[in-house]
Amino acid sequence: MTSNPMIRLNDGAEMPTIGFGVLFSSGNETIEMVKTAIGSGYRLIDTAAAYRNEEQVGEAIRQSGIDRSELFVTTKLFLADYGYDEAMRGFDTSMEKLGLDYLDLYLLHWPVPRNFDATLASWRALEDLQAAGRIRSIGVCNFNPDHLDNLIVQSRVVPAVNQVELNPYFTQADVRVANVRHGIVTQAWSPIGGVNRYWAENPEAPRDPLSDQVVTKLAAKYRKTPAQIILRWHVQHGNSAIPKSSNPERIRQNIDIFDFRLTRSEMSALDVLDTGLRGGPDPEVNDLKAIRNRTAK
Ligand code: A2P
């Protein structure tokens, strides 16, 4: 396997292109998955307070035998912890669970368009934690272009990363253009379209880019799997991506994508698969009050 290149962020830090996601994994499964990922060459591990597996991610890191300085660890602020003081406390809780003394990347998990002041107050906490040296890089998730503009005009720090739902069936061209305009790295969550299979929030979302004929034909041509073709498409677009898998063979496969190259016309053939339909939640409709009520139960 050739190597997983680093992407330079707008604050000077470097982040591995392909990382390992742990959404919906819990308990010992997370420990085994993360250890397998690190053993397979992943150096970026992406979790979130909302995934409730930060403790297991921290344990896997300790058990991996890889020096902390070689790893890039991301976690995300839980929506129920939005607000300046709440975000400070949320960060401390995450760090305690992870058992780390600094974090590589801390992300706001969602914008809250209906209470953007809470989003801004949380962002100020992230800026202060970064200035204090507790976090190397700060960023956001699921921000549409207007959310980015709104944040940036009222802040000191431009986000380093915007992590969004992104796959060949949902290519988010407007978001990627806005990210480039601001010098923000686009990071794809559910990069191989898994959200359409395990979430199906939007029943009209096209199901599975892995079985699309354009993808499967390229897989046959390059003797790669459909997932590897799609991950290669991300990398050639300059995206970072954090595929998730609980299967050791697929974990290894998803980072083994650096020994072939799609042509320009193959990239275009994948680009036009876009349907404009997301599989996951719509960032426009986040309502903080409802989320707080839900999590209080
Ligand atoms: P599994 O854990 O059984 O491997 P995404 O990261 O886009 O959300 O996709 C994750 C989903 O896709 C999971 O259901 C995962 O299942 C599956 N998956 C991960 N890697 C591959 C792969 N290389 N080929 C096929 N399915 C995969």
mmCIF file with all atom_site columns, N, CA and C and ligand atoms in Angstrom, residues 21 23-24 29 33 42 166-167 188-198 208-210 225-228 230-231 234 242-254, ligand 1:
data_model
loop_
_atom_site.group_PDB
_atom_site.id
_atom_site.type_symbol
_atom_site.label_atom_id
_atom_site.label_alt_id
_atom_site.label_comp_id
_atom_site.label_asym_id
_atom_site.label_entity_id
_atom_site.label_seq_id
_atom_site.pdbx_PDB_ins_code
_atom_site.Cartn_x
_atom_site.Cartn_y
_atom_site.Cartn_z
_atom_site.occupancy
_atom_site.B_iso_or_equiv
_atom_site.pdbx_formal_charge
_atom_site.auth_seq_id
_atom_site.auth_comp_id
_atom_site.auth_asym_id
_atom_site.auth_atom_id
_atom_site.pdbx_PDB_model_num
ATOM   1   N N   . GLY A 1 21  ? -13.873 6.473  10.576 1.00 0.00 ? 21  GLY A N   1
ATOM   2   C CA  . GLY A 1 21  ? -15.050 6.953  11.297 1.00 0.00 ? 21  GLY A CA  1
ATOM   3   C C   . GLY A 1 21  ? -15.642 5.862  12.179 1.00 0.00 ? 21  GLY A C   1
ATOM   4   N N   . LEU A 1 23  ? -18.995 6.198  13.718 1.00 0.00 ? 23  LEU A N   1
ATOM   5   C CA  . LEU A 1 23  ? -20.426 6.412  13.963 1.00 0.00 ? 23  LEU A CA  1
ATOM   6   C C   . LEU A 1 23  ? -21.136 5.066  14.149 1.00 0.00 ? 23  LEU A C   1
ATOM   7   N N   . PHE A 1 24  ? -22.038 5.005  15.121 1.00 0.00 ? 24  PHE A N   1
ATOM   8   C CA  . PHE A 1 24  ? -22.856 3.816  15.384 1.00 0.00 ? 24  PHE A CA  1
ATOM   9   C C   . PHE A 1 24  ? -22.073 2.590  15.851 1.00 0.00 ? 24  PHE A C   1
ATOM   10  N N   . GLU A 1 29  ? -16.604 -3.446 20.370 1.00 0.00 ? 29  GLU A N   1
ATOM   11  C CA  . GLU A 1 29  ? -16.491 -3.425 18.908 1.00 0.00 ? 29  GLU A CA  1
ATOM   12  C C   . GLU A 1 29  ? -15.661 -2.207 18.472 1.00 0.00 ? 29  GLU A C   1
ATOM   13  N N   . MET A 1 33  ? -12.278 -2.288 16.309 1.00 0.00 ? 33  MET A N   1
ATOM   14  C CA  . MET A 1 33  ? -12.265 -1.614 15.003 1.00 0.00 ? 33  MET A CA  1
ATOM   15  C C   . MET A 1 33  ? -11.145 -0.583 14.927 1.00 0.00 ? 33  MET A C   1
ATOM   16  N N   . TYR A 1 42  ? -4.246  3.597  9.317  1.00 0.00 ? 42  TYR A N   1
ATOM   17  C CA  . TYR A 1 42  ? -4.994  4.847  9.560  1.00 0.00 ? 42  TYR A CA  1
ATOM   18  C C   . TYR A 1 42  ? -4.314  5.609  10.695 1.00 0.00 ? 42  TYR A C   1
ATOM   19  N N   . LEU A 1 166 ? -21.317 13.556 1.931  1.00 0.00 ? 166 LEU A N   1
ATOM   20  C CA  . LEU A 1 166 ? -20.804 13.736 0.563  1.00 0.00 ? 166 LEU A CA  1
ATOM   21  C C   . LEU A 1 166 ? -20.462 12.390 -0.048 1.00 0.00 ? 166 LEU A C   1
ATOM   22  N N   . ASN A 1 167 ? -21.057 12.115 -1.207 1.00 0.00 ? 167 ASN A N   1
ATOM   23  C CA  . ASN A 1 167 ? -20.736 10.896 -1.965 1.00 0.00 ? 167 ASN A CA  1
ATOM   24  C C   . ASN A 1 167 ? -21.175 11.158 -3.407 1.00 0.00 ? 167 ASN A C   1
ATOM   25  N N   . ALA A 1 188 ? -15.503 14.424 3.923  1.00 0.00 ? 188 ALA A N   1
ATOM   26  C CA  . ALA A 1 188 ? -16.749 13.721 3.636  1.00 0.00 ? 188 ALA A CA  1
ATOM   27  C C   . ALA A 1 188 ? -17.098 12.757 4.752  1.00 0.00 ? 188 ALA A C   1
ATOM   28  N N   . TRP A 1 189 ? -18.297 12.923 5.350  1.00 0.00 ? 189 TRP A N   1
ATOM   29  C CA  . TRP A 1 189 ? -18.796 11.846 6.211  1.00 0.00 ? 189 TRP A CA  1
ATOM   30  C C   . TRP A 1 189 ? -19.738 10.978 5.377  1.00 0.00 ? 189 TRP A C   1
ATOM   31  N N   . SER A 1 190 ? -19.822 9.723  5.754  1.00 0.00 ? 190 SER A N   1
ATOM   32  C CA  . SER A 1 190 ? -20.517 8.712  4.942  1.00 0.00 ? 190 SER A CA  1
ATOM   33  C C   . SER A 1 190 ? -20.037 8.785  3.491  1.00 0.00 ? 190 SER A C   1
ATOM   34  N N   . PRO A 1 191 ? -18.732 8.709  3.271  1.00 0.00 ? 191 PRO A N   1
ATOM   35  C CA  . PRO A 1 191 ? -18.167 9.000  1.943  1.00 0.00 ? 191 PRO A CA  1
ATOM   36  C C   . PRO A 1 191 ? -18.526 7.972  0.890  1.00 0.00 ? 191 PRO A C   1
ATOM   37  N N   . ILE A 1 192 ? -18.896 6.741  1.300  1.00 0.00 ? 192 ILE A N   1
ATOM   38  C CA  . ILE A 1 192 ? -19.275 5.755  0.289  1.00 0.00 ? 192 ILE A CA  1
ATOM   39  C C   . ILE A 1 192 ? -20.801 5.566  0.274  1.00 0.00 ? 192 ILE A C   1
ATOM   40  N N   . GLY A 1 193 ? -21.493 6.535  0.864  1.00 0.00 ? 193 GLY A N   1
ATOM   41  C CA  . GLY A 1 193 ? -22.959 6.548  0.785  1.00 0.00 ? 193 GLY A CA  1
ATOM   42  C C   . GLY A 1 193 ? -23.639 5.621  1.762  1.00 0.00 ? 193 GLY A C   1
ATOM   43  N N   . GLY A 1 194 ? -22.934 5.204  2.794  1.00 0.00 ? 194 GLY A N   1
ATOM   44  C CA  . GLY A 1 194 ? -23.512 4.291  3.784  1.00 0.00 ? 194 GLY A CA  1
ATOM   45  C C   . GLY A 1 194 ? -24.787 4.832  4.400  1.00 0.00 ? 194 GLY A C   1
ATOM   46  N N   . VAL A 1 195 ? -24.861 6.159  4.529  1.00 0.00 ? 195 VAL A N   1
ATOM   47  C CA  . VAL A 1 195 ? -26.035 6.762  5.166  1.00 0.00 ? 195 VAL A CA  1
ATOM   48  C C   . VAL A 1 195 ? -27.325 6.379  4.439  1.00 0.00 ? 195 VAL A C   1
ATOM   49  N N   . ASN A 1 196 ? -27.238 6.160  3.138  1.00 0.00 ? 196 ASN A N   1
ATOM   50  C CA  . ASN A 1 196 ? -28.446 5.773  2.392  1.00 0.00 ? 196 ASN A CA  1
ATOM   51  C C   . ASN A 1 196 ? -28.885 4.352  2.716  1.00 0.00 ? 196 ASN A C   1
ATOM   52  N N   . ARG A 1 197 ? -27.946 3.557  3.219  1.00 0.00 ? 197 ARG A N   1
ATOM   53  C CA  . ARG A 1 197 ? -28.297 2.164  3.538  1.00 0.00 ? 197 ARG A CA  1
ATOM   54  C C   . ARG A 1 197 ? -28.724 2.021  5.000  1.00 0.00 ? 197 ARG A C   1
ATOM   55  N N   . TYR A 1 198 ? -27.993 2.669  5.926  1.00 0.00 ? 198 TYR A N   1
ATOM   56  C CA  . TYR A 1 198 ? -28.306 2.397  7.330  1.00 0.00 ? 198 TYR A CA  1
ATOM   57  C C   . TYR A 1 198 ? -29.181 3.458  7.973  1.00 0.00 ? 198 TYR A C   1
ATOM   58  N N   . ASP A 1 208 ? -27.850 3.270  -3.222 1.00 0.00 ? 208 ASP A N   1
ATOM   59  C CA  . ASP A 1 208 ? -26.510 2.775  -2.969 1.00 0.00 ? 208 ASP A CA  1
ATOM   60  C C   . ASP A 1 208 ? -25.530 3.064  -4.102 1.00 0.00 ? 208 ASP A C   1
ATOM   61  N N   . PRO A 1 209 ? -24.696 4.080  -3.935 1.00 0.00 ? 209 PRO A N   1
ATOM   62  C CA  . PRO A 1 209 ? -23.724 4.365  -5.005 1.00 0.00 ? 209 PRO A CA  1
ATOM   63  C C   . PRO A 1 209 ? -22.759 3.206  -5.248 1.00 0.00 ? 209 PRO A C   1
ATOM   64  N N   . LEU A 1 210 ? -22.604 2.308  -4.249 1.00 0.00 ? 210 LEU A N   1
ATOM   65  C CA  . LEU A 1 210 ? -21.676 1.180  -4.438 1.00 0.00 ? 210 LEU A CA  1
ATOM   66  C C   . LEU A 1 210 ? -22.169 0.228  -5.536 1.00 0.00 ? 210 LEU A C   1
ATOM   67  N N   . THR A 1 225 ? -12.456 -2.380 -5.526 1.00 0.00 ? 225 THR A N   1
ATOM   68  C CA  . THR A 1 225 ? -13.865 -2.535 -5.153 1.00 0.00 ? 225 THR A CA  1
ATOM   69  C C   . THR A 1 225 ? -14.597 -1.207 -5.408 1.00 0.00 ? 225 THR A C   1
ATOM   70  N N   . PRO A 1 226 ? -15.928 -1.239 -5.478 1.00 0.00 ? 226 PRO A N   1
ATOM   71  C CA  . PRO A 1 226 ? -16.681 0.008  -5.658 1.00 0.00 ? 226 PRO A CA  1
ATOM   72  C C   . PRO A 1 226 ? -16.337 1.051  -4.582 1.00 0.00 ? 226 PRO A C   1
ATOM   73  N N   . ALA A 1 227 ? -16.163 0.607  -3.339 1.00 0.00 ? 227 ALA A N   1
ATOM   74  C CA  . ALA A 1 227 ? -15.830 1.563  -2.266 1.00 0.00 ? 227 ALA A CA  1
ATOM   75  C C   . ALA A 1 227 ? -14.477 2.234  -2.545 1.00 0.00 ? 227 ALA A C   1
ATOM   76  N N   . GLN A 1 228 ? -13.535 1.469  -3.051 1.00 0.00 ? 228 GLN A N   1
ATOM   77  C CA  . GLN A 1 228 ? -12.218 2.051  -3.347 1.00 0.00 ? 228 GLN A CA  1
ATOM   78  C C   . GLN A 1 228 ? -12.306 3.080  -4.487 1.00 0.00 ? 228 GLN A C   1
ATOM   79  N N   . ILE A 1 230 ? -14.907 4.975  -5.166 1.00 0.00 ? 230 ILE A N   1
ATOM   80  C CA  . ILE A 1 230 ? -15.531 6.198  -4.643 1.00 0.00 ? 230 ILE A CA  1
ATOM   81  C C   . ILE A 1 230 ? -14.561 6.958  -3.734 1.00 0.00 ? 230 ILE A C   1
ATOM   82  N N   . LEU A 1 231 ? -13.806 6.235  -2.931 1.00 0.00 ? 231 LEU A N   1
ATOM   83  C CA  . LEU A 1 231 ? -12.841 6.922  -2.048 1.00 0.00 ? 231 LEU A CA  1
ATOM   84  C C   . LEU A 1 231 ? -11.746 7.601  -2.883 1.00 0.00 ? 231 LEU A C   1
ATOM   85  N N   . HIS A 1 234 ? -13.032 10.877 -4.104 1.00 0.00 ? 234 HIS A N   1
ATOM   86  C CA  . HIS A 1 234 ? -12.898 11.914 -3.070 1.00 0.00 ? 234 HIS A CA  1
ATOM   87  C C   . HIS A 1 234 ? -11.480 12.493 -3.056 1.00 0.00 ? 234 HIS A C   1
ATOM   88  N N   . ILE A 1 242 ? -13.775 9.958  5.717  1.00 0.00 ? 242 ILE A N   1
ATOM   89  C CA  . ILE A 1 242 ? -13.672 9.128  6.927  1.00 0.00 ? 242 ILE A CA  1
ATOM   90  C C   . ILE A 1 242 ? -14.618 7.928  6.846  1.00 0.00 ? 242 ILE A C   1
ATOM   91  N N   . PRO A 1 243 ? -14.313 6.962  5.952  1.00 0.00 ? 243 PRO A N   1
ATOM   92  C CA  . PRO A 1 243 ? -15.170 5.777  5.861  1.00 0.00 ? 243 PRO A CA  1
ATOM   93  C C   . PRO A 1 243 ? -15.201 5.001  7.166  1.00 0.00 ? 243 PRO A C   1
ATOM   94  N N   . LYS A 1 244 ? -16.349 4.368  7.392  1.00 0.00 ? 244 LYS A N   1
ATOM   95  C CA  . LYS A 1 244 ? -16.522 3.545  8.594  1.00 0.00 ? 244 LYS A CA  1
ATOM   96  C C   . LYS A 1 244 ? -16.687 2.095  8.172  1.00 0.00 ? 244 LYS A C   1
ATOM   97  N N   . SER A 1 245 ? -16.081 1.184  8.895  1.00 0.00 ? 245 SER A N   1
ATOM   98  C CA  . SER A 1 245 ? -16.391 -0.229 8.683  1.00 0.00 ? 245 SER A CA  1
ATOM   99  C C   . SER A 1 245 ? -16.086 -0.999 9.956  1.00 0.00 ? 245 SER A C   1
ATOM   100 N N   . SER A 1 246 ? -16.851 -2.058 10.179 1.00 0.00 ? 246 SER A N   1
ATOM   101 C CA  . SER A 1 246 ? -16.578 -2.924 11.333 1.00 0.00 ? 246 SER A CA  1
ATOM   102 C C   . SER A 1 246 ? -15.913 -4.214 10.863 1.00 0.00 ? 246 SER A C   1
ATOM   103 N N   . ASN A 1 247 ? -15.589 -4.271 9.573  1.00 0.00 ? 247 ASN A N   1
ATOM   104 C CA  . ASN A 1 247 ? -15.042 -5.497 8.999  1.00 0.00 ? 247 ASN A CA  1
ATOM   105 C C   . ASN A 1 247 ? -13.546 -5.303 8.692  1.00 0.00 ? 247 ASN A C   1
ATOM   106 N N   . PRO A 1 248 ? -12.670 -6.133 9.280  1.00 0.00 ? 248 PRO A N   1
ATOM   107 C CA  . PRO A 1 248 ? -11.220 -5.900 9.112  1.00 0.00 ? 248 PRO A CA  1
ATOM   108 C C   . PRO A 1 248 ? -10.777 -5.828 7.654  1.00 0.00 ? 248 PRO A C   1
ATOM   109 N N   . GLU A 1 249 ? -11.326 -6.690 6.802  1.00 0.00 ? 249 GLU A N   1
ATOM   110 C CA  . GLU A 1 249 ? -10.930 -6.666 5.394  1.00 0.00 ? 249 GLU A CA  1
ATOM   111 C C   . GLU A 1 249 ? -11.343 -5.343 4.733  1.00 0.00 ? 249 GLU A C   1
ATOM   112 N N   . ARG A 1 250 ? -12.573 -4.876 5.033  1.00 0.00 ? 250 ARG A N   1
ATOM   113 C CA  . ARG A 1 250 ? -13.032 -3.623 4.427  1.00 0.00 ? 250 ARG A CA  1
ATOM   114 C C   . ARG A 1 250 ? -12.298 -2.418 5.026  1.00 0.00 ? 250 ARG A C   1
ATOM   115 N N   . ILE A 1 251 ? -11.948 -2.504 6.309  1.00 0.00 ? 251 ILE A N   1
ATOM   116 C CA  . ILE A 1 251 ? -11.163 -1.420 6.928  1.00 0.00 ? 251 ILE A CA  1
ATOM   117 C C   . ILE A 1 251 ? -9.851  -1.259 6.165  1.00 0.00 ? 251 ILE A C   1
ATOM   118 N N   . ARG A 1 252 ? -9.180  -2.371 5.882  1.00 0.00 ? 252 ARG A N   1
ATOM   119 C CA  . ARG A 1 252 ? -7.891  -2.327 5.155  1.00 0.00 ? 252 ARG A CA  1
ATOM   120 C C   . ARG A 1 252 ? -8.087  -1.818 3.728  1.00 0.00 ? 252 ARG A C   1
ATOM   121 N N   . GLN A 1 253 ? -9.152  -2.339 3.099  1.00 0.00 ? 253 GLN A N   1
ATOM   122 C CA  . GLN A 1 253 ? -9.445  -1.979 1.709  1.00 0.00 ? 253 GLN A CA  1
ATOM   123 C C   . GLN A 1 253 ? -9.646  -0.462 1.545  1.00 0.00 ? 253 GLN A C   1
ATOM   124 N N   . ASN A 1 254 ? -10.329 0.148  2.513  1.00 0.00 ? 254 ASN A N   1
ATOM   125 C CA  . ASN A 1 254 ? -10.741 1.548  2.340  1.00 0.00 ? 254 ASN A CA  1
ATOM   126 C C   . ASN A 1 254 ? -9.576  2.536  2.398  1.00 0.00 ? 254 ASN A C   1
HETATM 127 P P1  . A2P B 2 .   ? -19.452 -2.752 7.434  1.00 0.00 ? 1   A2P B P1  1
HETATM 128 O O1  . A2P B 2 .   ? -19.233 -2.086 8.774  1.00 0.00 ? 1   A2P B O1  1
HETATM 129 O O2  . A2P B 2 .   ? -20.157 -4.062 7.529  1.00 0.00 ? 1   A2P B O2  1
HETATM 130 O O3  . A2P B 2 .   ? -18.198 -2.802 6.599  1.00 0.00 ? 1   A2P B O3  1
HETATM 131 P P2  . A2P B 2 .   ? -20.072 5.183  5.157  1.00 0.00 ? 1   A2P B P2  1
HETATM 132 O O4  . A2P B 2 .   ? -18.739 5.344  5.797  1.00 0.00 ? 1   A2P B O4  1
HETATM 133 O O5  . A2P B 2 .   ? -20.179 5.791  3.782  1.00 0.00 ? 1   A2P B O5  1
HETATM 134 O O6  . A2P B 2 .   ? -21.217 5.628  6.034  1.00 0.00 ? 1   A2P B O6  1
HETATM 135 O O7  . A2P B 2 .   ? -20.293 3.618  4.921  1.00 0.00 ? 1   A2P B O7  1
HETATM 136 C C1  . A2P B 2 .   ? -20.326 2.736  6.005  1.00 0.00 ? 1   A2P B C1  1
HETATM 137 C C2  . A2P B 2 .   ? -21.172 1.554  5.633  1.00 0.00 ? 1   A2P B C2  1
HETATM 138 O O8  . A2P B 2 .   ? -20.647 0.927  4.463  1.00 0.00 ? 1   A2P B O8  1
HETATM 139 C C3  . A2P B 2 .   ? -21.203 0.510  6.701  1.00 0.00 ? 1   A2P B C3  1
HETATM 140 O O9  . A2P B 2 .   ? -22.495 -0.062 6.677  1.00 0.00 ? 1   A2P B O9  1
HETATM 141 C C4  . A2P B 2 .   ? -20.144 -0.497 6.262  1.00 0.00 ? 1   A2P B C4  1
HETATM 142 O O10 . A2P B 2 .   ? -20.498 -1.806 6.650  1.00 0.00 ? 1   A2P B O10 1
HETATM 143 C C5  . A2P B 2 .   ? -20.156 -0.391 4.762  1.00 0.00 ? 1   A2P B C5  1
HETATM 144 N N1  . A2P B 2 .   ? -18.803 -0.476 4.181  1.00 0.00 ? 1   A2P B N1  1
HETATM 145 C C6  . A2P B 2 .   ? -17.657 0.050  4.663  1.00 0.00 ? 1   A2P B C6  1
HETATM 146 N N2  . A2P B 2 .   ? -16.623 -0.214 3.846  1.00 0.00 ? 1   A2P B N2  1
HETATM 147 C C7  . A2P B 2 .   ? -17.111 -0.916 2.813  1.00 0.00 ? 1   A2P B C7  1
HETATM 148 C C8  . A2P B 2 .   ? -16.542 -1.489 1.643  1.00 0.00 ? 1   A2P B C8  1
HETATM 149 N N3  . A2P B 2 .   ? -15.251 -1.367 1.389  1.00 0.00 ? 1   A2P B N3  1
HETATM 150 N N4  . A2P B 2 .   ? -17.382 -2.153 0.802  1.00 0.00 ? 1   A2P B N4  1
HETATM 151 C C9  . A2P B 2 .   ? -18.704 -2.287 1.074  1.00 0.00 ? 1   A2P B C9  1
HETATM 152 N N5  . A2P B 2 .   ? -19.308 -1.772 2.155  1.00 0.00 ? 1   A2P B N5  1
HETATM 153 C C10 . A2P B 2 .   ? -18.522 -1.087 3.023  1.00 0.00 ? 1   A2P B C10 1
#
